[in-house]
Amino acid sequence: MSFFDKAKDAAKGALKNDKVEEVTDKVLDKAEQMANDKLGPQHAEKVRTVRDKIDEQIGDEKRPDVPTTKGPDPDSPVQGDFDQS
């Protein structure tokens, strides 16, 4: 096993910690809130989907207080422009 493989495994192990899970959930919740404030309620479902995907990648558990959201429909066209300037 190479040095990089060991470092990668160690980093994954560090992210699978309850305290880290708590902190990352708080950070992701705040980022979700900021995105919703900026983009408006019409994009809230997309923002939630992104937030949940990130949490799945860095977290080790599902949030029991948040309903599972399904991903975007691959057959639906992309709608709207995210530029809110």
CSV table of N, CA and C in Angstrom, one decimal:
chain,number,residue,atom,x,y,z
A,1,MET,N,0.9,-1.2,0.0
A,1,MET,CA,0.0,0.0,0.0
A,1,MET,C,0.9,1.2,0.0
A,2,SER,N,0.6,2.1,-0.9
A,2,SER,CA,1.5,3.3,-1.0
A,2,SER,C,1.2,4.4,0.1
A,3,PHE,N,2.0,5.3,0.2
A,3,PHE,CA,1.9,6.4,1.2
A,3,PHE,C,0.5,7.1,0.9
A,4,PHE,N,0.2,7.4,-0.4
A,4,PHE,CA,-1.0,8.1,-0.7
A,4,PHE,C,-2.3,7.3,-0.3
A,5,ASP,N,-2.2,6.0,-0.5
A,5,ASP,CA,-3.3,5.2,-0.2
A,5,ASP,C,-3.6,5.2,1.4
A,6,LYS,N,-2.5,5.1,2.1
A,6,LYS,CA,-2.6,5.2,3.6
A,6,LYS,C,-3.1,6.6,4.0
A,7,ALA,N,-2.7,7.6,3.4
A,7,ALA,CA,-3.1,9.0,3.8
A,7,ALA,C,-4.6,9.1,3.4
A,8,LYS,N,-5.0,8.6,2.3
A,8,LYS,CA,-6.4,8.6,1.9
A,8,LYS,C,-7.3,7.9,2.9
A,9,ASP,N,-6.9,6.7,3.3
A,9,ASP,CA,-7.6,5.9,4.2
A,9,ASP,C,-7.7,6.6,5.6
A,10,ALA,N,-6.6,7.2,6.0
A,10,ALA,CA,-6.6,7.9,7.3
A,10,ALA,C,-7.6,9.1,7.2
A,11,ALA,N,-7.6,9.8,6.1
A,11,ALA,CA,-8.5,11.0,6.0
A,11,ALA,C,-10.0,10.5,6.0
A,12,LYS,N,-10.3,9.4,5.3
A,12,LYS,CA,-11.6,8.8,5.3
A,12,LYS,C,-12.0,8.5,6.7
A,13,GLY,N,-11.1,7.9,7.5
A,13,GLY,CA,-11.4,7.5,8.9
A,13,GLY,C,-11.7,8.7,9.7
A,14,ALA,N,-10.9,9.8,9.5
A,14,ALA,CA,-11.2,11.0,10.3
A,14,ALA,C,-12.5,11.6,10.0
A,15,LEU,N,-13.0,11.5,8.8
A,15,LEU,CA,-14.3,12.0,8.5
A,15,LEU,C,-15.5,11.2,9.0
A,16,LYS,N,-15.2,10.0,9.4
A,16,LYS,CA,-16.2,9.1,9.9
A,16,LYS,C,-16.4,9.2,11.5
A,17,ASN,N,-16.3,10.3,12.0
A,17,ASN,CA,-16.3,10.6,13.4
A,17,ASN,C,-17.6,11.3,13.8
A,18,ASP,N,-18.2,11.0,14.9
A,18,ASP,CA,-19.4,11.7,15.3
A,18,ASP,C,-19.3,13.2,15.4
A,19,LYS,N,-18.2,13.7,16.0
A,19,LYS,CA,-18.0,15.1,16.1
A,19,LYS,C,-17.9,15.8,14.8
A,20,VAL,N,-17.1,15.2,13.9
A,20,VAL,CA,-16.9,15.7,12.5
A,20,VAL,C,-18.3,15.7,11.8
A,21,GLU,N,-19.1,14.7,12.0
A,21,GLU,CA,-20.4,14.6,11.4
A,21,GLU,C,-21.3,15.8,11.9
A,22,GLU,N,-21.2,16.1,13.1
A,22,GLU,CA,-22.0,17.2,13.7
A,22,GLU,C,-21.6,18.5,13.1
A,23,VAL,N,-20.3,18.7,13.0
A,23,VAL,CA,-19.7,20.0,12.5
A,23,VAL,C,-20.0,20.1,11.0
A,24,THR,N,-19.9,19.1,10.2
A,24,THR,CA,-20.1,19.2,8.8
A,24,THR,C,-21.6,19.4,8.5
A,25,ASP,N,-22.5,18.8,9.3
A,25,ASP,CA,-23.9,19.0,9.2
A,25,ASP,C,-24.3,20.5,9.4
A,26,LYS,N,-23.7,21.0,10.5
A,26,LYS,CA,-23.9,22.5,10.8
A,26,LYS,C,-23.4,23.4,9.6
A,27,VAL,N,-22.3,23.1,9.1
A,27,VAL,CA,-21.7,23.9,8.0
A,27,VAL,C,-22.6,23.7,6.8
A,28,LEU,N,-23.0,22.5,6.5
A,28,LEU,CA,-23.8,22.3,5.3
A,28,LEU,C,-25.2,22.9,5.5
A,29,ASP,N,-25.8,22.9,6.7
A,29,ASP,CA,-27.0,23.6,7.0
A,29,ASP,C,-26.9,25.1,6.7
A,30,LYS,N,-25.9,25.7,7.2
A,30,LYS,CA,-25.7,27.1,7.0
A,30,LYS,C,-25.5,27.4,5.6
A,31,ALA,N,-24.7,26.6,4.9
A,31,ALA,CA,-24.5,26.9,3.4
A,31,ALA,C,-25.8,26.7,2.7
A,32,GLU,N,-26.6,25.8,3.1
A,32,GLU,CA,-28.0,25.6,2.4
A,32,GLU,C,-28.8,26.8,2.7
A,33,GLN,N,-28.8,27.3,3.9
A,33,GLN,CA,-29.6,28.5,4.3
A,33,GLN,C,-29.2,29.7,3.4
A,34,MET,N,-27.9,29.9,3.3
A,34,MET,CA,-27.3,31.0,2.6
A,34,MET,C,-27.7,30.9,1.1
A,35,ALA,N,-27.6,29.7,0.5
A,35,ALA,CA,-28.0,29.5,-0.9
A,35,ALA,C,-29.4,29.8,-1.1
A,36,ASN,N,-30.3,29.3,-0.2
A,36,ASN,CA,-31.7,29.6,-0.3
A,36,ASN,C,-32.0,31.1,-0.2
A,37,ASP,N,-31.3,31.8,0.7
A,37,ASP,CA,-31.5,33.2,0.8
A,37,ASP,C,-31.2,33.9,-0.5
A,38,LYS,N,-30.1,33.5,-1.1
A,38,LYS,CA,-29.6,34.1,-2.3
A,38,LYS,C,-30.4,33.7,-3.5
A,39,LEU,N,-30.7,32.4,-3.7
A,39,LEU,CA,-31.4,32.0,-4.9
A,39,LEU,C,-32.9,32.0,-4.8
A,40,GLY,N,-33.5,32.0,-3.6
A,40,GLY,CA,-34.9,32.1,-3.5
A,40,GLY,C,-35.5,30.7,-3.4
A,41,PRO,N,-36.8,30.6,-3.0
A,41,PRO,CA,-37.5,29.4,-2.7
A,41,PRO,C,-37.7,28.5,-4.0
A,42,GLN,N,-37.6,29.1,-5.1
A,42,GLN,CA,-37.8,28.3,-6.4
A,42,GLN,C,-36.7,27.3,-6.6
A,43,HIS,N,-35.5,27.5,-6.0
A,43,HIS,CA,-34.4,26.6,-6.1
A,43,HIS,C,-34.1,25.8,-4.9
A,44,ALA,N,-35.0,25.8,-3.9
A,44,ALA,CA,-34.8,25.2,-2.6
A,44,ALA,C,-34.6,23.7,-2.7
A,45,GLU,N,-35.4,23.0,-3.6
A,45,GLU,CA,-35.2,21.6,-3.7
A,45,GLU,C,-33.9,21.2,-4.4
A,46,LYS,N,-33.4,22.0,-5.3
A,46,LYS,CA,-32.1,21.7,-5.9
A,46,LYS,C,-31.0,21.9,-4.9
A,47,VAL,N,-31.1,23.0,-4.1
A,47,VAL,CA,-30.1,23.3,-3.1
A,47,VAL,C,-30.1,22.1,-2.1
A,48,ARG,N,-31.3,21.6,-1.7
A,48,ARG,CA,-31.3,20.5,-0.7
A,48,ARG,C,-30.7,19.3,-1.3
A,49,THR,N,-30.9,19.0,-2.6
A,49,THR,CA,-30.4,17.8,-3.2
A,49,THR,C,-28.8,17.9,-3.2
A,50,VAL,N,-28.3,19.1,-3.6
A,50,VAL,CA,-26.8,19.3,-3.6
A,50,VAL,C,-26.3,19.1,-2.1
A,51,ARG,N,-27.0,19.7,-1.2
A,51,ARG,CA,-26.5,19.6,0.2
A,51,ARG,C,-26.5,18.1,0.7
A,52,ASP,N,-27.5,17.4,0.3
A,52,ASP,CA,-27.6,16.0,0.7
A,52,ASP,C,-26.5,15.1,0.0
A,53,LYS,N,-26.2,15.4,-1.2
A,53,LYS,CA,-25.2,14.7,-2.0
A,53,LYS,C,-23.8,14.9,-1.3
A,54,ILE,N,-23.6,16.2,-1.0
A,54,ILE,CA,-22.3,16.5,-0.3
A,54,ILE,C,-22.2,15.8,1.0
A,55,ASP,N,-23.3,15.8,1.8
A,55,ASP,CA,-23.3,15.1,3.1
A,55,ASP,C,-23.1,13.6,2.9
A,56,GLU,N,-23.6,13.0,1.9
A,56,GLU,CA,-23.4,11.6,1.7
A,56,GLU,C,-21.9,11.3,1.4
A,57,GLN,N,-21.2,12.2,0.7
A,57,GLN,CA,-19.8,12.0,0.4
A,57,GLN,C,-18.9,12.2,1.6
A,58,ILE,N,-19.2,13.1,2.5
A,58,ILE,CA,-18.3,13.4,3.6
A,58,ILE,C,-18.9,12.9,4.9
A,59,GLY,N,-20.1,12.5,5.0
A,59,GLY,CA,-20.7,12.1,6.3
A,59,GLY,C,-20.8,10.6,6.4
A,60,ASP,N,-21.2,10.1,7.5
A,60,ASP,CA,-21.3,8.7,7.7
A,60,ASP,C,-22.6,8.2,8.2
A,61,GLU,N,-23.6,9.1,8.2
A,61,GLU,CA,-24.9,8.7,8.5
A,61,GLU,C,-25.9,9.7,7.9
A,62,LYS,N,-27.2,9.2,7.8
A,62,LYS,CA,-28.3,10.0,7.2
A,62,LYS,C,-28.8,10.8,8.3
A,63,ARG,N,-29.3,12.0,8.0
A,63,ARG,CA,-29.9,12.9,9.0
A,63,ARG,C,-31.3,12.4,9.2
A,64,PRO,N,-31.7,12.0,10.4
A,64,PRO,CA,-33.1,11.5,10.6
A,64,PRO,C,-34.1,12.6,10.6
A,65,ASP,N,-33.7,13.9,10.8
A,65,ASP,CA,-34.7,15.0,10.8
A,65,ASP,C,-35.0,15.5,9.4
A,66,VAL,N,-34.3,15.0,8.4
A,66,VAL,CA,-34.5,15.5,7.0
A,66,VAL,C,-35.1,14.4,6.1
A,67,PRO,N,-36.2,14.7,5.4
A,67,PRO,CA,-36.7,13.7,4.5
A,67,PRO,C,-35.8,13.5,3.4
A,68,THR,N,-35.7,12.3,2.9
A,68,THR,CA,-34.9,12.0,1.7
A,68,THR,C,-35.5,12.6,0.5
A,69,THR,N,-34.6,13.3,-0.3
A,69,THR,CA,-35.1,13.9,-1.5
A,69,THR,C,-34.6,13.1,-2.7
A,70,LYS,N,-35.4,13.0,-3.7
A,70,LYS,CA,-34.9,12.3,-4.9
A,70,LYS,C,-34.1,13.3,-5.8
A,71,GLY,N,-33.3,12.8,-6.6
A,71,GLY,CA,-32.5,13.6,-7.4
A,71,GLY,C,-33.3,14.2,-8.6
A,72,PRO,N,-32.7,15.0,-9.4
A,72,PRO,CA,-33.4,15.6,-10.5
A,72,PRO,C,-33.8,14.6,-11.5
A,73,ASP,N,-34.9,14.8,-12.2
A,73,ASP,CA,-35.4,14.0,-13.2
A,73,ASP,C,-34.5,14.1,-14.4
A,74,PRO,N,-33.9,13.0,-14.8
A,74,PRO,CA,-33.0,13.0,-16.0
A,74,PRO,C,-33.7,13.4,-17.3
A,75,ASP,N,-35.0,13.2,-17.3
A,75,ASP,CA,-35.7,13.5,-18.6
A,75,ASP,C,-36.2,14.9,-18.6
A,76,SER,N,-36.1,15.7,-17.5
A,76,SER,CA,-36.6,17.0,-17.5
A,76,SER,C,-35.5,18.0,-18.0
A,77,PRO,N,-35.9,19.0,-18.8
A,77,PRO,CA,-34.9,20.0,-19.2
A,77,PRO,C,-34.5,20.9,-18.0
A,78,VAL,N,-33.3,21.4,-18.1
A,78,VAL,CA,-32.8,22.3,-17.1
A,78,VAL,C,-33.5,23.6,-17.3
A,79,GLN,N,-34.1,24.1,-16.2
A,79,GLN,CA,-34.9,25.3,-16.2
A,79,GLN,C,-34.2,26.4,-15.5
A,80,GLY,N,-34.4,27.6,-16.0
A,80,GLY,CA,-34.0,28.8,-15.2
A,80,GLY,C,-32.5,29.1,-15.3
A,81,ASP,N,-32.2,30.3,-14.9
A,81,ASP,CA,-30.8,30.8,-14.8
A,81,ASP,C,-30.6,31.0,-13.4
A,82,PHE,N,-29.5,30.6,-12.8
A,82,PHE,CA,-29.2,30.8,-11.4
A,82,PHE,C,-28.6,32.1,-11.1
A,83,ASP,N,-28.3,32.9,-12.1
A,83,ASP,CA,-27.7,34.2,-11.9
A,83,ASP,C,-28.8,35.1,-11.4
A,84,GLN,N,-28.6,35.6,-10.1
A,84,GLN,CA,-29.6,36.4,-9.4
A,84,GLN,C,-29.2,37.9,-9.4
A,85,SER,N,-28.2,38.3,-10.2
A,85,SER,CA,-27.7,39.6,-10.1
A,85,SER,C,-28.7,40.6,-10.7
